[in-house]
PDB file of C-alpha atoms in Angstrom:
ATOM      1  CA  MET A   1      -0.435  22.136 -10.843  1.00  0.00           C
ATOM      2  CA  GLN A   2       2.107  19.342 -10.796  1.00  0.00           C
ATOM      3  CA  LYS A   3       2.978  20.102  -7.159  1.00  0.00           C
ATOM      4  CA  LEU A   4      -0.662  19.878  -6.185  1.00  0.00           C
ATOM      5  CA  ILE A   5      -0.911  16.510  -7.923  1.00  0.00           C
ATOM      6  CA  LEU A   6       2.281  15.395  -6.164  1.00  0.00           C
ATOM      7  CA  ILE A   7       0.813  16.353  -2.751  1.00  0.00           C
ATOM      8  CA  LEU A   8      -2.498  14.609  -3.509  1.00  0.00           C
ATOM      9  CA  LEU A   9      -0.695  11.455  -4.535  1.00  0.00           C
ATOM     10  CA  LEU A  10       1.485  11.542  -1.441  1.00  0.00           C
ATOM     11  CA  LEU A  11      -1.627  12.063   0.716  1.00  0.00           C
ATOM     12  CA  PHE A  12      -3.232   9.001  -0.990  1.00  0.00           C
ATOM     13  CA  GLU A  13      -0.075   6.895  -0.445  1.00  0.00           C
ATOM     14  CA  SER A  14       0.191   8.087   3.141  1.00  0.00           C
ATOM     15  CA  ILE A  15      -3.287   6.897   3.927  1.00  0.00           C
ATOM     16  CA  ILE A  16      -2.573   3.509   2.327  1.00  0.00           C
ATOM     17  CA  ASP A  17       0.767   3.251   4.146  1.00  0.00           C
ATOM     18  CA  ILE A  18      -0.894   3.983   7.507  1.00  0.00           C
ATOM     19  CA  LYS A  19      -3.806   1.600   6.923  1.00  0.00           C
ATOM     20  CA  GLU A  20      -2.143  -1.313   5.100  1.00  0.00           C
ATOM     21  CA  LYS A  21       1.571  -0.731   5.794  1.00  0.00           C
ATOM     22  CA  LYS A  22       2.412  -0.797   2.067  1.00  0.00           C
ATOM     23  CA  VAL A  23       2.796   1.552  -0.865  1.00  0.00           C
ATOM     24  CA  TYR A  24       1.118   0.938  -4.179  1.00  0.00           C
ATOM     25  CA  VAL A  25       4.266   1.203  -6.423  1.00  0.00           C
ATOM     26  CA  ILE A  26       2.180   1.592  -9.635  1.00  0.00           C
ATOM     27  CA  VAL A  27       1.085   5.099  -8.650  1.00  0.00           C
ATOM     28  CA  PRO A  28       4.541   6.615  -8.239  1.00  0.00           C
ATOM     29  CA  GLY A  29       5.745   4.574 -11.193  1.00  0.00           C
ATOM     30  CA  ILE A  30       3.199   6.092 -13.508  1.00  0.00           C
ATOM     31  CA  TYR A  31       3.776   9.557 -12.055  1.00  0.00           C
ATOM     32  CA  ILE A  32       7.611   9.324 -12.508  1.00  0.00           C
ATOM     33  CA  PHE A  33       7.208   8.188 -16.115  1.00  0.00           C
ATOM     34  CA  ALA A  34       4.694  10.915 -16.834  1.00  0.00           C
ATOM     35  CA  MET A  35       6.827  13.622 -15.176  1.00  0.00           C
ATOM     36  CA  LEU A  36       9.947  12.583 -17.103  1.00  0.00           C
ATOM     37  CA  LEU A  37       7.928  12.497 -20.388  1.00  0.00           C
ATOM     38  CA  TYR A  38       6.394  15.966 -19.539  1.00  0.00           C
ATOM     39  CA  GLN A  39       9.811  17.510 -18.746  1.00  0.00           C
ATOM     40  CA  ILE A  40      11.413  16.144 -21.927  1.00  0.00           C
ATOM     41  CA  CYS A  41       8.516  16.978 -24.351  1.00  0.00           C
ATOM     42  CA  PHE A  42       7.005  20.164 -22.963  1.00  0.00           C
ATOM     43  CA  GLU A  43       9.598  21.849 -20.746  1.00  0.00           C
ATOM     44  CA  LYS A  44      12.419  20.796 -23.165  1.00  0.00           C
ATOM     45  CA  THR A  45      14.506  19.603 -20.215  1.00  0.00           C
ATOM     46  CA  GLN A  46      17.869  18.190 -21.329  1.00  0.00           C
ATOM     47  CA  TRP A  47      18.776  14.619 -20.440  1.00  0.00           C
ATOM     48  CA  ASN A  48      21.737  15.770 -18.367  1.00  0.00           C
ATOM     49  CA  GLU A  49      19.363  17.638 -16.051  1.00  0.00           C
ATOM     50  CA  LEU A  50      17.315  14.531 -15.443  1.00  0.00           C
ATOM     51  CA  ILE A  51      20.360  12.423 -14.410  1.00  0.00           C
ATOM     52  CA  LEU A  52      20.527  13.847 -10.832  1.00  0.00           C
ATOM     53  CA  PRO A  53      17.021  12.785  -9.812  1.00  0.00           C
ATOM     54  CA  VAL A  54      17.573   9.316 -11.280  1.00  0.00           C
ATOM     55  CA  VAL A  55      20.895   8.941  -9.519  1.00  0.00           C
ATOM     56  CA  GLY A  56      19.230  10.094  -6.255  1.00  0.00           C
ATOM     57  CA  GLY A  57      16.663   7.285  -6.724  1.00  0.00           C
ATOM     58  CA  ILE A  58      19.363   4.779  -7.310  1.00  0.00           C
ATOM     59  CA  PHE A  59      21.253   6.002  -4.250  1.00  0.00           C
ATOM     60  CA  MET A  60      18.069   5.598  -2.125  1.00  0.00           C
ATOM     61  CA  TYR A  61      17.567   2.047  -3.531  1.00  0.00           C
ATOM     62  CA  GLY A  62      21.135   1.312  -2.427  1.00  0.00           C
ATOM     63  CA  ILE A  63      20.260   2.489   1.037  1.00  0.00           C
ATOM     64  CA  ASN A  64      17.236   0.250   0.944  1.00  0.00           C
ATOM     65  CA  VAL A  65      19.387  -2.756   0.155  1.00  0.00           C
ATOM     66  CA  LEU A  66      22.171  -1.870   2.607  1.00  0.00           C
ATOM     67  CA  THR A  67      19.833  -1.311   5.541  1.00  0.00           C
ATOM     68  CA  GLN A  68      17.927  -4.518   4.737  1.00  0.00           C
ATOM     69  CA  GLU A  69      14.776  -2.565   3.863  1.00  0.00           C
ATOM     70  CA  ALA A  70      14.748  -0.210   6.849  1.00  0.00           C
ATOM     71  CA  ILE A  71      13.361   2.145   4.156  1.00  0.00           C
ATOM     72  CA  GLY A  72      10.963   0.154   2.067  1.00  0.00           C
ATOM     73  CA  LYS A  73      10.977  -0.097  -1.705  1.00  0.00           C
ATOM     74  CA  GLY A  74       7.692   1.794  -1.834  1.00  0.00           C
ATOM     75  CA  ASP A  75       9.284   4.690   0.095  1.00  0.00           C
ATOM     76  CA  VAL A  76      12.127   4.727  -2.394  1.00  0.00           C
ATOM     77  CA  TRP A  77       9.594   5.096  -5.183  1.00  0.00           C
ATOM     78  CA  LEU A  78       7.947   7.967  -3.332  1.00  0.00           C
ATOM     79  CA  ILE A  79      11.256   9.665  -2.845  1.00  0.00           C
ATOM     80  CA  GLU A  80      12.014   9.302  -6.580  1.00  0.00           C
ATOM     81  CA  MET A  81       8.631  10.826  -7.289  1.00  0.00           C
ATOM     82  CA  ILE A  82       9.533  13.869  -5.182  1.00  0.00           C
ATOM     83  CA  LEU A  83      12.995  14.167  -6.729  1.00  0.00           C
ATOM     84  CA  VAL A  84      11.665  14.069 -10.296  1.00  0.00           C
ATOM     85  CA  SER A  85       8.972  16.749  -9.528  1.00  0.00           C
ATOM     86  CA  MET A  86      11.246  19.477  -8.146  1.00  0.00           C
ATOM     87  CA  PRO A  87      14.545  21.126  -8.671  1.00  0.00           C
ATOM     88  CA  TRP A  88      17.204  18.997  -6.934  1.00  0.00           C
ATOM     89  CA  GLU A  89      17.778  21.429  -4.071  1.00  0.00           C
ATOM     90  CA  GLN A  90      14.129  21.534  -3.112  1.00  0.00           C
ATOM     91  CA  GLY A  91      13.749  17.717  -3.602  1.00  0.00           C
ATOM     92  CA  PHE A  92      16.774  17.155  -1.377  1.00  0.00           C
ATOM     93  CA  PHE A  93      15.291  19.514   1.236  1.00  0.00           C
ATOM     94  CA  CYS A  94      11.981  17.609   1.138  1.00  0.00           C
ATOM     95  CA  VAL A  95      13.710  14.270   1.760  1.00  0.00           C
ATOM     96  CA  MET A  96      15.898  15.678   4.564  1.00  0.00           C
ATOM     97  CA  ILE A  97      13.025  17.322   6.296  1.00  0.00           C
ATOM     98  CA  SER A  98      11.100  14.067   6.042  1.00  0.00           C
ATOM     99  CA  PHE A  99      13.915  12.105   7.569  1.00  0.00           C
ATOM    100  CA  PHE A 100      14.269  14.699  10.358  1.00  0.00           C
ATOM    101  CA  LEU A 101      10.487  14.578  11.166  1.00  0.00           C
ATOM    102  CA  ALA A 102      10.531  10.797  11.166  1.00  0.00           C
ATOM    103  CA  ALA A 103      13.511  10.805  13.508  1.00  0.00           C
ATOM    104  CA  LEU A 104      11.806  13.287  15.890  1.00  0.00           C
ATOM    105  CA  PHE A 105       8.689  11.202  15.871  1.00  0.00           C
ATOM    106  CA  SER A 106      10.458   7.964  16.543  1.00  0.00           C
ATOM    107  CA  VAL A 107      12.529   9.489  19.381  1.00  0.00           C
ATOM    108  CA  GLY A 108       9.316  10.920  20.910  1.00  0.00           C
ATOM    109  CA  TRP A 109       7.477   7.642  20.452  1.00  0.00           C
ATOM    110  CA  PHE A 110      10.259   5.626  22.018  1.00  0.00           C
ATOM    111  CA  GLY A 111      10.586   8.094  24.904  1.00  0.00           C
ATOM    112  CA  LEU A 112       6.848   8.268  25.647  1.00  0.00           C
ATOM    113  CA  SER A 113       5.924   4.707  24.881  1.00  0.00           C
ATOM    114  CA  LYS A 114       5.681   2.086  27.610  1.00  0.00           C
ATOM    115  CA  ARG A 115       6.555  -0.655  25.144  1.00  0.00           C
ATOM    116  CA  ARG A 116      10.266  -0.725  24.560  1.00  0.00           C
ATOM    117  CA  LYS A 117      10.594  -2.888  21.481  1.00  0.00           C
ATOM    118  CA  LYS A 118      13.654  -2.508  19.299  1.00  0.00           C
ATOM    119  CA  ASN A 119      12.047  -3.476  16.002  1.00  0.00           C
ATOM    120  CA  ILE A 120       9.251  -0.923  15.657  1.00  0.00           C
ATOM    121  CA  SER A 121       8.376   0.249  12.192  1.00  0.00           C
ATOM    122  CA  PHE A 122       6.531   3.458  11.159  1.00  0.00           C
ATOM    123  CA  PRO A 123       5.040   4.301   7.820  1.00  0.00           C
ATOM    124  CA  PHE A 124       7.347   6.844   6.156  1.00  0.00           C
ATOM    125  CA  ALA A 125       4.952   8.142   3.499  1.00  0.00           C
ATOM    126  CA  PRO A 126       3.173  10.585   5.862  1.00  0.00           C
ATOM    127  CA  PHE A 127       6.583  12.171   6.728  1.00  0.00           C
ATOM    128  CA  LEU A 128       7.351  12.502   3.019  1.00  0.00           C
ATOM    129  CA  CYS A 129       4.040  14.143   2.515  1.00  0.00           C
ATOM    130  CA  VAL A 130       4.483  16.658   5.369  1.00  0.00           C
ATOM    131  CA  GLY A 131       8.100  17.332   4.310  1.00  0.00           C
ATOM    132  CA  THR A 132       6.943  18.026   0.778  1.00  0.00           C
ATOM    133  CA  MET A 133       4.158  20.323   1.924  1.00  0.00           C
ATOM    134  CA  LEU A 134       6.654  22.238   4.055  1.00  0.00           C
ATOM    135  CA  ALA A 135       9.151  22.649   1.294  1.00  0.00           C
ATOM    136  CA  ILE A 136       6.431  23.790  -1.182  1.00  0.00           C
ATOM    137  CA  GLY A 137       5.027  26.136   1.405  1.00  0.00           C
ATOM    138  CA  LEU A 138       8.399  27.682   2.035  1.00  0.00           C
ATOM    139  CA  GLU A 139       8.987  28.002  -1.699  1.00  0.00           C
ATOM    140  CA  MET A 140       5.660  29.827  -2.152  1.00  0.00           C
ATOM    141  CA  GLY A 141       6.382  32.115   0.843  1.00  0.00           C
ATOM    142  CA  THR A 142       3.456  30.724   2.806  1.00  0.00           C
ATOM    143  CA  PHE A 143       5.503  30.249   6.029  1.00  0.00           C
ATOM    144  CA  GLU A 144       7.440  33.477   5.954  1.00  0.00           C
TER     145      GLU A 144
END
């Protein structure tokens, strides 16, 4: 159920990101807080198991700062939302697949586009959504 909620929230944020070029940070913030609370209270997850997703989010925020927001702060929140929802291996796979899909799209866009601007930005939330759906589909055996 939590993975379905994650996908629905990512779809919502993807639509907003495409239309308005922004991410409503309150949605992932509430989801992250709720997931951490759920894992601690109901799944009896130990604090040391929750450190890796938090460190991953801090790492992504560092990349946000170092690249002068090539990856937006809203995208960092969405990545943290994914990392908190899944085991670290699957979360890492989601993020890597998302970056790979975004890179393929941007190379294709640059190769096929007649406009050759250097500073083109794309919404990243749709790639995170598709990467998450692929990772969950692979986990469930849907794509075997």
